[in-house]
């Protein structure tokens, strides 16, 4: 199965609210205009919001670990006649040809890094690719345990080609010490007479605010602000999606 199909199905059907937020280009356009260009989107996927930012004339590159997602992005860019420069690399092992005034993730995909060591490597890679005085934006959230009555429940979403995507949580393990939550997900794709069913683990790794600040400091970055999705300062006990702004120290 195409890994991009699996990822798109999971995000659309299981994490729809977060994905819909990450697709909105406005917060990232405002961030880039404030922080400066060039800009880099980490985990750019199949091009949202990168292509819209490029359409607006913003100098934004993209990087993603999925070759399949990048191929989709390139096809979409060609169809819309939007020039886009993207790289097939993991965020914890970046080696790009230029530095950036703004580096951002459009959505909390940083939580897909499996552990603190990988997260630290990613933060060091961000630090190495920030221009002097540049700013990084990292959204984070703490996943909630799936309620027992939700285990086995099927969620559906429509794919662009009309296929029906179905996702269900078959089982889940949560390790508070390691700060990981691993769900065994069943992904189904049904289109006309064709059906595909596949089970895969889906692991998220979260951080307390203090833990993330310590990782950033170790990587040579200072957390200069923590805001909610509306850009308002987040109180120390805030939960949900939070945006961490980082600058070089």
PDB file of C-alpha atoms in Angstrom:
ATOM      1  CA  UNK A   1       0.000   0.000   0.000  1.00  0.00           C
ATOM      2  CA  UNK A   2       1.126   3.539  -0.772  1.00  0.00           C
ATOM      3  CA  UNK A   3       2.399   4.982   2.550  1.00  0.00           C
ATOM      4  CA  UNK A   4       0.986   8.351   1.536  1.00  0.00           C
ATOM      5  CA  UNK A   5      -2.493   6.826   1.243  1.00  0.00           C
ATOM      6  CA  UNK A   6      -2.142   5.318   4.714  1.00  0.00           C
ATOM      7  CA  UNK A   7      -0.946   8.597   6.252  1.00  0.00           C
ATOM      8  CA  UNK A   8      -3.636  10.659   4.510  1.00  0.00           C
ATOM      9  CA  UNK A   9      -6.321   8.251   5.637  1.00  0.00           C
ATOM     10  CA  UNK A  10      -5.165   8.239   9.238  1.00  0.00           C
ATOM     11  CA  UNK A  11      -4.943  12.020   9.474  1.00  0.00           C
ATOM     12  CA  UNK A  12      -8.210  12.673   7.659  1.00  0.00           C
ATOM     13  CA  UNK A  13     -10.323  10.106   9.475  1.00  0.00           C
ATOM     14  CA  UNK A  14      -8.740  10.012  12.930  1.00  0.00           C
ATOM     15  CA  UNK A  15      -7.135  13.429  13.404  1.00  0.00           C
ATOM     16  CA  UNK A  16      -9.372  15.553  11.219  1.00  0.00           C
ATOM     17  CA  UNK A  17      -9.561  18.611  13.523  1.00  0.00           C
ATOM     18  CA  UNK A  18      -5.781  18.910  13.737  1.00  0.00           C
ATOM     19  CA  UNK A  19      -5.374  18.421  10.008  1.00  0.00           C
ATOM     20  CA  UNK A  20      -7.989  21.046   9.185  1.00  0.00           C
ATOM     21  CA  UNK A  21      -6.106  23.495  11.378  1.00  0.00           C
ATOM     22  CA  UNK A  22      -2.780  22.701   9.761  1.00  0.00           C
ATOM     23  CA  UNK A  23      -4.221  23.214   6.265  1.00  0.00           C
ATOM     24  CA  UNK A  24      -5.140  26.837   7.007  1.00  0.00           C
ATOM     25  CA  UNK A  25      -2.349  28.919   5.414  1.00  0.00           C
ATOM     26  CA  UNK A  26      -3.092  32.137   7.298  1.00  0.00           C
ATOM     27  CA  UNK A  27      -1.161  31.467  10.551  1.00  0.00           C
ATOM     28  CA  UNK A  28       1.901  30.347   8.602  1.00  0.00           C
ATOM     29  CA  UNK A  29       1.753  33.213   6.117  1.00  0.00           C
ATOM     30  CA  UNK A  30       1.620  35.624   9.062  1.00  0.00           C
ATOM     31  CA  UNK A  31       4.510  33.818  10.771  1.00  0.00           C
ATOM     32  CA  UNK A  32       6.678  33.993   7.639  1.00  0.00           C
ATOM     33  CA  UNK A  33       5.908  37.663   7.072  1.00  0.00           C
ATOM     34  CA  UNK A  34       6.902  38.389  10.659  1.00  0.00           C
ATOM     35  CA  UNK A  35       9.991  36.169  10.832  1.00  0.00           C
ATOM     36  CA  UNK A  36      11.220  36.798   7.289  1.00  0.00           C
ATOM     37  CA  UNK A  37      12.254  34.747   4.294  1.00  0.00           C
ATOM     38  CA  UNK A  38      13.385  32.334   3.039  1.00  0.00           C
ATOM     39  CA  UNK A  39      11.183  29.891   4.952  1.00  0.00           C
ATOM     40  CA  UNK A  40      11.142  26.115   5.325  1.00  0.00           C
ATOM     41  CA  UNK A  41       8.175  23.863   6.066  1.00  0.00           C
ATOM     42  CA  UNK A  42       9.108  20.648   7.846  1.00  0.00           C
ATOM     43  CA  UNK A  43       6.828  17.696   7.114  1.00  0.00           C
ATOM     44  CA  UNK A  44       5.282  19.433   4.107  1.00  0.00           C
ATOM     45  CA  UNK A  45       3.456  16.261   3.004  1.00  0.00           C
ATOM     46  CA  UNK A  46       1.503  16.639  -0.216  1.00  0.00           C
ATOM     47  CA  UNK A  47       1.624  20.420  -0.191  1.00  0.00           C
ATOM     48  CA  UNK A  48      -0.767  21.982   2.309  1.00  0.00           C
ATOM     49  CA  UNK A  49      -0.202  24.768   3.134  1.00  0.00           C
ATOM     50  CA  UNK A  50       3.098  25.019   1.203  1.00  0.00           C
ATOM     51  CA  UNK A  51       1.560  25.340  -2.264  1.00  0.00           C
ATOM     52  CA  UNK A  52      -0.810  28.102  -1.180  1.00  0.00           C
ATOM     53  CA  UNK A  53       2.086  29.964   0.438  1.00  0.00           C
ATOM     54  CA  UNK A  54       4.064  29.638  -2.796  1.00  0.00           C
ATOM     55  CA  UNK A  55       1.011  30.823  -4.762  1.00  0.00           C
ATOM     56  CA  UNK A  56       1.099  33.984  -2.670  1.00  0.00           C
ATOM     57  CA  UNK A  57       4.682  34.585  -3.734  1.00  0.00           C
ATOM     58  CA  UNK A  58       6.320  33.602  -0.447  1.00  0.00           C
ATOM     59  CA  UNK A  59       9.795  32.061  -0.648  1.00  0.00           C
ATOM     60  CA  UNK A  60       9.117  28.721   1.057  1.00  0.00           C
ATOM     61  CA  UNK A  61      10.904  25.376   0.587  1.00  0.00           C
ATOM     62  CA  UNK A  62       9.574  22.071   1.872  1.00  0.00           C
ATOM     63  CA  UNK A  63      11.005  18.867   3.275  1.00  0.00           C
ATOM     64  CA  UNK A  64       9.343  15.540   4.045  1.00  0.00           C
ATOM     65  CA  UNK A  65      10.433  11.982   4.860  1.00  0.00           C
ATOM     66  CA  UNK A  66       7.844  10.423   2.519  1.00  0.00           C
ATOM     67  CA  UNK A  67       8.827  10.171  -1.149  1.00  0.00           C
ATOM     68  CA  UNK A  68       5.213   9.292  -1.992  1.00  0.00           C
ATOM     69  CA  UNK A  69       3.860  12.449  -0.392  1.00  0.00           C
ATOM     70  CA  UNK A  70       6.465  14.570  -2.165  1.00  0.00           C
ATOM     71  CA  UNK A  71       5.552  13.002  -5.492  1.00  0.00           C
ATOM     72  CA  UNK A  72       1.961  14.025  -4.889  1.00  0.00           C
ATOM     73  CA  UNK A  73       3.113  17.528  -4.029  1.00  0.00           C
ATOM     74  CA  UNK A  74       5.133  17.773  -7.242  1.00  0.00           C
ATOM     75  CA  UNK A  75       2.172  16.582  -9.321  1.00  0.00           C
ATOM     76  CA  UNK A  76      -0.120  19.112  -7.683  1.00  0.00           C
ATOM     77  CA  UNK A  77       2.438  21.882  -8.142  1.00  0.00           C
ATOM     78  CA  UNK A  78       2.792  21.034 -11.838  1.00  0.00           C
ATOM     79  CA  UNK A  79      -0.987  20.912 -12.343  1.00  0.00           C
ATOM     80  CA  UNK A  80      -1.363  24.332 -10.692  1.00  0.00           C
ATOM     81  CA  UNK A  81       1.771  25.775 -12.338  1.00  0.00           C
ATOM     82  CA  UNK A  82       3.304  26.618  -8.949  1.00  0.00           C
ATOM     83  CA  UNK A  83       7.111  26.409  -8.683  1.00  0.00           C
ATOM     84  CA  UNK A  84       8.111  24.533  -5.535  1.00  0.00           C
ATOM     85  CA  UNK A  85      11.444  23.341  -4.163  1.00  0.00           C
ATOM     86  CA  UNK A  86      11.169  20.305  -1.897  1.00  0.00           C
ATOM     87  CA  UNK A  87      13.618  17.835  -0.384  1.00  0.00           C
ATOM     88  CA  UNK A  88      13.262  14.177   0.591  1.00  0.00           C
ATOM     89  CA  UNK A  89      14.869  14.135   4.037  1.00  0.00           C
ATOM     90  CA  UNK A  90      14.000  13.375   7.649  1.00  0.00           C
ATOM     91  CA  UNK A  91      13.761  16.400   9.909  1.00  0.00           C
ATOM     92  CA  UNK A  92      16.265  14.904  12.373  1.00  0.00           C
ATOM     93  CA  UNK A  93      18.863  14.535   9.588  1.00  0.00           C
ATOM     94  CA  UNK A  94      18.503  17.733   7.565  1.00  0.00           C
ATOM     95  CA  UNK A  95      21.262  18.667   5.157  1.00  0.00           C
ATOM     96  CA  UNK A  96      19.885  21.495   3.031  1.00  0.00           C
ATOM     97  CA  UNK A  97      21.760  23.979   0.826  1.00  0.00           C
ATOM     98  CA  UNK A  98      20.655  27.170   2.560  1.00  0.00           C
ATOM     99  CA  UNK A  99      19.573  28.634   5.879  1.00  0.00           C
ATOM    100  CA  UNK A 100      16.176  30.085   6.672  1.00  0.00           C
ATOM    101  CA  UNK A 101      14.723  33.025   8.528  1.00  0.00           C
ATOM    102  CA  UNK A 102      11.597  30.987   9.308  1.00  0.00           C
ATOM    103  CA  UNK A 103      11.255  27.230   9.900  1.00  0.00           C
ATOM    104  CA  UNK A 104       7.881  25.774  10.805  1.00  0.00           C
ATOM    105  CA  UNK A 105       5.735  22.657  11.044  1.00  0.00           C
ATOM    106  CA  UNK A 106       2.134  23.046   9.854  1.00  0.00           C
ATOM    107  CA  UNK A 107       0.512  20.918  12.532  1.00  0.00           C
ATOM    108  CA  UNK A 108       1.822  18.806  15.445  1.00  0.00           C
ATOM    109  CA  UNK A 109       3.741  16.237  13.393  1.00  0.00           C
ATOM    110  CA  UNK A 110       6.711  16.731  15.732  1.00  0.00           C
ATOM    111  CA  UNK A 111       4.860  14.303  18.036  1.00  0.00           C
ATOM    112  CA  UNK A 112       5.507  11.542  15.484  1.00  0.00           C
ATOM    113  CA  UNK A 113       9.206  11.562  16.366  1.00  0.00           C
ATOM    114  CA  UNK A 114       9.548   8.419  18.490  1.00  0.00           C
ATOM    115  CA  UNK A 115      11.674   9.579  21.443  1.00  0.00           C
ATOM    116  CA  UNK A 116      13.612  12.427  23.063  1.00  0.00           C
ATOM    117  CA  UNK A 117      16.864  11.530  21.288  1.00  0.00           C
ATOM    118  CA  UNK A 118      15.239  11.863  17.874  1.00  0.00           C
ATOM    119  CA  UNK A 119      13.491  15.057  18.929  1.00  0.00           C
ATOM    120  CA  UNK A 120      16.799  16.524  20.108  1.00  0.00           C
ATOM    121  CA  UNK A 121      18.424  15.623  16.784  1.00  0.00           C
ATOM    122  CA  UNK A 122      15.560  17.364  14.969  1.00  0.00           C
ATOM    123  CA  UNK A 123      15.910  20.478  17.103  1.00  0.00           C
ATOM    124  CA  UNK A 124      19.649  20.544  16.458  1.00  0.00           C
ATOM    125  CA  UNK A 125      18.946  20.231  12.729  1.00  0.00           C
ATOM    126  CA  UNK A 126      16.526  23.150  12.978  1.00  0.00           C
ATOM    127  CA  UNK A 127      19.178  25.165  14.836  1.00  0.00           C
ATOM    128  CA  UNK A 128      21.758  24.391  12.143  1.00  0.00           C
ATOM    129  CA  UNK A 129      19.431  25.598   9.380  1.00  0.00           C
ATOM    130  CA  UNK A 130      18.221  28.803  11.010  1.00  0.00           C
ATOM    131  CA  UNK A 131      19.766  32.016   9.740  1.00  0.00           C
ATOM    132  CA  UNK A 132      21.086  34.490  12.287  1.00  0.00           C
ATOM    133  CA  UNK A 133      18.077  35.921  14.099  1.00  0.00           C
ATOM    134  CA  UNK A 134      15.738  33.342  12.548  1.00  0.00           C
ATOM    135  CA  UNK A 135      12.672  31.864  14.232  1.00  0.00           C
ATOM    136  CA  UNK A 136      11.201  28.366  14.334  1.00  0.00           C
ATOM    137  CA  UNK A 137       7.580  27.455  15.060  1.00  0.00           C
ATOM    138  CA  UNK A 138       6.828  24.001  16.507  1.00  0.00           C
ATOM    139  CA  UNK A 139       3.215  23.024  17.327  1.00  0.00           C
ATOM    140  CA  UNK A 140       2.852  20.355  20.015  1.00  0.00           C
ATOM    141  CA  UNK A 141       0.016  18.576  21.771  1.00  0.00           C
ATOM    142  CA  UNK A 142      -0.468  15.785  24.286  1.00  0.00           C
ATOM    143  CA  UNK A 143      -2.677  13.006  22.910  1.00  0.00           C
ATOM    144  CA  UNK A 144      -5.585  11.894  25.045  1.00  0.00           C
ATOM    145  CA  UNK A 145      -6.104   8.160  25.670  1.00  0.00           C
ATOM    146  CA  UNK A 146      -8.754   6.670  23.430  1.00  0.00           C
ATOM    147  CA  UNK A 147     -11.860   5.984  25.564  1.00  0.00           C
ATOM    148  CA  UNK A 148     -12.662   2.294  25.915  1.00  0.00           C
ATOM    149  CA  UNK A 149     -15.968   2.729  24.093  1.00  0.00           C
ATOM    150  CA  UNK A 150     -14.101   4.182  21.106  1.00  0.00           C
ATOM    151  CA  UNK A 151     -11.893   1.121  20.616  1.00  0.00           C
ATOM    152  CA  UNK A 152     -13.119  -0.585  17.472  1.00  0.00           C
ATOM    153  CA  UNK A 153     -15.263   2.363  16.365  1.00  0.00           C
ATOM    154  CA  UNK A 154     -14.862   3.107  12.654  1.00  0.00           C
ATOM    155  CA  UNK A 155     -14.348   6.681  11.489  1.00  0.00           C
ATOM    156  CA  UNK A 156     -14.743   7.573   7.845  1.00  0.00           C
ATOM    157  CA  UNK A 157     -13.535  10.249   5.462  1.00  0.00           C
ATOM    158  CA  UNK A 158     -13.640  10.782   1.712  1.00  0.00           C
ATOM    159  CA  UNK A 159     -10.468  10.693  -0.380  1.00  0.00           C
ATOM    160  CA  UNK A 160     -10.022  13.167  -3.270  1.00  0.00           C
ATOM    161  CA  UNK A 161     -10.656  10.356  -5.770  1.00  0.00           C
ATOM    162  CA  UNK A 162     -13.961   9.456  -4.136  1.00  0.00           C
ATOM    163  CA  UNK A 163     -12.720   6.448  -2.195  1.00  0.00           C
ATOM    164  CA  UNK A 164     -14.092   5.878   1.290  1.00  0.00           C
ATOM    165  CA  UNK A 165     -11.383   5.829   3.969  1.00  0.00           C
ATOM    166  CA  UNK A 166     -12.080   4.013   7.223  1.00  0.00           C
ATOM    167  CA  UNK A 167      -9.906   4.067  10.340  1.00  0.00           C
ATOM    168  CA  UNK A 168     -10.442   2.275  13.635  1.00  0.00           C
ATOM    169  CA  UNK A 169      -8.345   1.802  16.772  1.00  0.00           C
ATOM    170  CA  UNK A 170      -8.020  -1.920  17.466  1.00  0.00           C
ATOM    171  CA  UNK A 171      -5.897  -1.565  20.624  1.00  0.00           C
ATOM    172  CA  UNK A 172      -3.843   1.064  22.413  1.00  0.00           C
ATOM    173  CA  UNK A 173      -0.929   1.196  24.855  1.00  0.00           C
ATOM    174  CA  UNK A 174       0.089   4.316  26.783  1.00  0.00           C
ATOM    175  CA  UNK A 175       3.441   4.638  28.560  1.00  0.00           C
ATOM    176  CA  UNK A 176       3.492   7.726  30.775  1.00  0.00           C
ATOM    177  CA  UNK A 177       7.160   7.241  31.664  1.00  0.00           C
ATOM    178  CA  UNK A 178       8.311   7.149  28.042  1.00  0.00           C
ATOM    179  CA  UNK A 179       5.535   9.627  27.112  1.00  0.00           C
ATOM    180  CA  UNK A 180       4.383   7.487  24.214  1.00  0.00           C
ATOM    181  CA  UNK A 181       0.989   6.335  23.053  1.00  0.00           C
ATOM    182  CA  UNK A 182       0.858   3.541  20.475  1.00  0.00           C
ATOM    183  CA  UNK A 183      -2.391   2.646  18.793  1.00  0.00           C
ATOM    184  CA  UNK A 184      -2.856  -0.355  16.543  1.00  0.00           C
ATOM    185  CA  UNK A 185      -4.872   1.141  13.705  1.00  0.00           C
ATOM    186  CA  UNK A 186      -6.848  -0.574  11.004  1.00  0.00           C
ATOM    187  CA  UNK A 187      -6.894   1.404   7.773  1.00  0.00           C
ATOM    188  CA  UNK A 188      -9.387   0.577   5.041  1.00  0.00           C
ATOM    189  CA  UNK A 189      -9.726   2.054   1.575  1.00  0.00           C
ATOM    190  CA  UNK A 190     -12.778   1.192  -0.492  1.00  0.00           C
ATOM    191  CA  UNK A 191     -13.161   2.424  -4.052  1.00  0.00           C
ATOM    192  CA  UNK A 192     -15.681   0.918  -6.439  1.00  0.00           C
ATOM    193  CA  UNK A 193     -14.851  -2.818  -6.559  1.00  0.00           C
ATOM    194  CA  UNK A 194     -11.411  -2.471  -4.937  1.00  0.00           C
ATOM    195  CA  UNK A 195     -10.766  -2.678  -1.207  1.00  0.00           C
ATOM    196  CA  UNK A 196      -7.568  -2.542   0.840  1.00  0.00           C
ATOM    197  CA  UNK A 197      -7.276  -3.285   4.557  1.00  0.00           C
ATOM    198  CA  UNK A 198      -4.086  -2.913   6.561  1.00  0.00           C
ATOM    199  CA  UNK A 199      -3.175  -2.819  10.271  1.00  0.00           C
ATOM    200  CA  UNK A 200      -0.292  -0.641  11.471  1.00  0.00           C
ATOM    201  CA  UNK A 201       0.997   0.791  14.756  1.00  0.00           C
ATOM    202  CA  UNK A 202       0.771   4.560  15.121  1.00  0.00           C
ATOM    203  CA  UNK A 203       3.024   6.008  17.836  1.00  0.00           C
ATOM    204  CA  UNK A 204       2.924   9.520  19.250  1.00  0.00           C
ATOM    205  CA  UNK A 205       5.496  10.916  21.661  1.00  0.00           C
ATOM    206  CA  UNK A 206       4.640  13.954  23.761  1.00  0.00           C
ATOM    207  CA  UNK A 207       6.421  16.470  26.001  1.00  0.00           C
ATOM    208  CA  UNK A 208       5.581  18.609  28.969  1.00  0.00           C
ATOM    209  CA  UNK A 209       6.381  22.270  28.446  1.00  0.00           C
ATOM    210  CA  UNK A 210       9.430  22.048  30.737  1.00  0.00           C
ATOM    211  CA  UNK A 211      10.714  18.924  28.973  1.00  0.00           C
ATOM    212  CA  UNK A 212      10.465  20.539  25.559  1.00  0.00           C
ATOM    213  CA  UNK A 213      12.160  23.717  26.825  1.00  0.00           C
ATOM    214  CA  UNK A 214      15.059  21.622  28.143  1.00  0.00           C
ATOM    215  CA  UNK A 215      15.429  19.807  24.816  1.00  0.00           C
ATOM    216  CA  UNK A 216      15.376  23.103  22.931  1.00  0.00           C
ATOM    217  CA  UNK A 217      17.971  24.621  25.267  1.00  0.00           C
ATOM    218  CA  UNK A 218      20.254  21.619  24.794  1.00  0.00           C
ATOM    219  CA  UNK A 219      19.929  22.095  21.026  1.00  0.00           C
ATOM    220  CA  UNK A 220      20.966  25.748  21.274  1.00  0.00           C
ATOM    221  CA  UNK A 221      17.458  27.197  20.976  1.00  0.00           C
ATOM    222  CA  UNK A 222      15.506  29.422  23.330  1.00  0.00           C
ATOM    223  CA  UNK A 223      11.712  29.212  23.679  1.00  0.00           C
ATOM    224  CA  UNK A 224      10.627  32.834  23.286  1.00  0.00           C
ATOM    225  CA  UNK A 225       6.847  32.331  23.337  1.00  0.00           C
ATOM    226  CA  UNK A 226       4.167  29.669  23.803  1.00  0.00           C
ATOM    227  CA  UNK A 227       0.798  30.493  22.246  1.00  0.00           C
ATOM    228  CA  UNK A 228      -2.555  28.876  21.557  1.00  0.00           C
ATOM    229  CA  UNK A 229      -3.810  28.310  17.973  1.00  0.00           C
ATOM    230  CA  UNK A 230      -5.213  31.869  17.961  1.00  0.00           C
ATOM    231  CA  UNK A 231      -1.783  33.320  18.722  1.00  0.00           C
ATOM    232  CA  UNK A 232      -2.637  34.307  22.296  1.00  0.00           C
ATOM    233  CA  UNK A 233      -0.127  33.623  25.111  1.00  0.00           C
ATOM    234  CA  UNK A 234      -0.824  30.202  26.615  1.00  0.00           C
ATOM    235  CA  UNK A 235      -0.898  29.944  30.423  1.00  0.00           C
ATOM    236  CA  UNK A 236       1.469  27.509  32.114  1.00  0.00           C
ATOM    237  CA  UNK A 237      -1.301  24.960  32.679  1.00  0.00           C
ATOM    238  CA  UNK A 238      -2.706  25.186  29.133  1.00  0.00           C
ATOM    239  CA  UNK A 239      -3.513  21.950  27.337  1.00  0.00           C
ATOM    240  CA  UNK A 240      -4.365  21.161  23.745  1.00  0.00           C
ATOM    241  CA  UNK A 241      -2.463  22.412  20.727  1.00  0.00           C
ATOM    242  CA  UNK A 242       0.340  24.837  21.668  1.00  0.00           C
ATOM    243  CA  UNK A 243       2.766  26.701  19.413  1.00  0.00           C
ATOM    244  CA  UNK A 244       6.376  27.018  20.616  1.00  0.00           C
ATOM    245  CA  UNK A 245       8.482  29.793  19.082  1.00  0.00           C
ATOM    246  CA  UNK A 246      12.212  29.148  19.111  1.00  0.00           C
ATOM    247  CA  UNK A 247      15.231  31.325  18.364  1.00  0.00           C
ATOM    248  CA  UNK A 248      18.945  30.671  18.358  1.00  0.00           C
ATOM    249  CA  UNK A 249      20.897  31.364  21.538  1.00  0.00           C
TER     250      UNK A 249
END
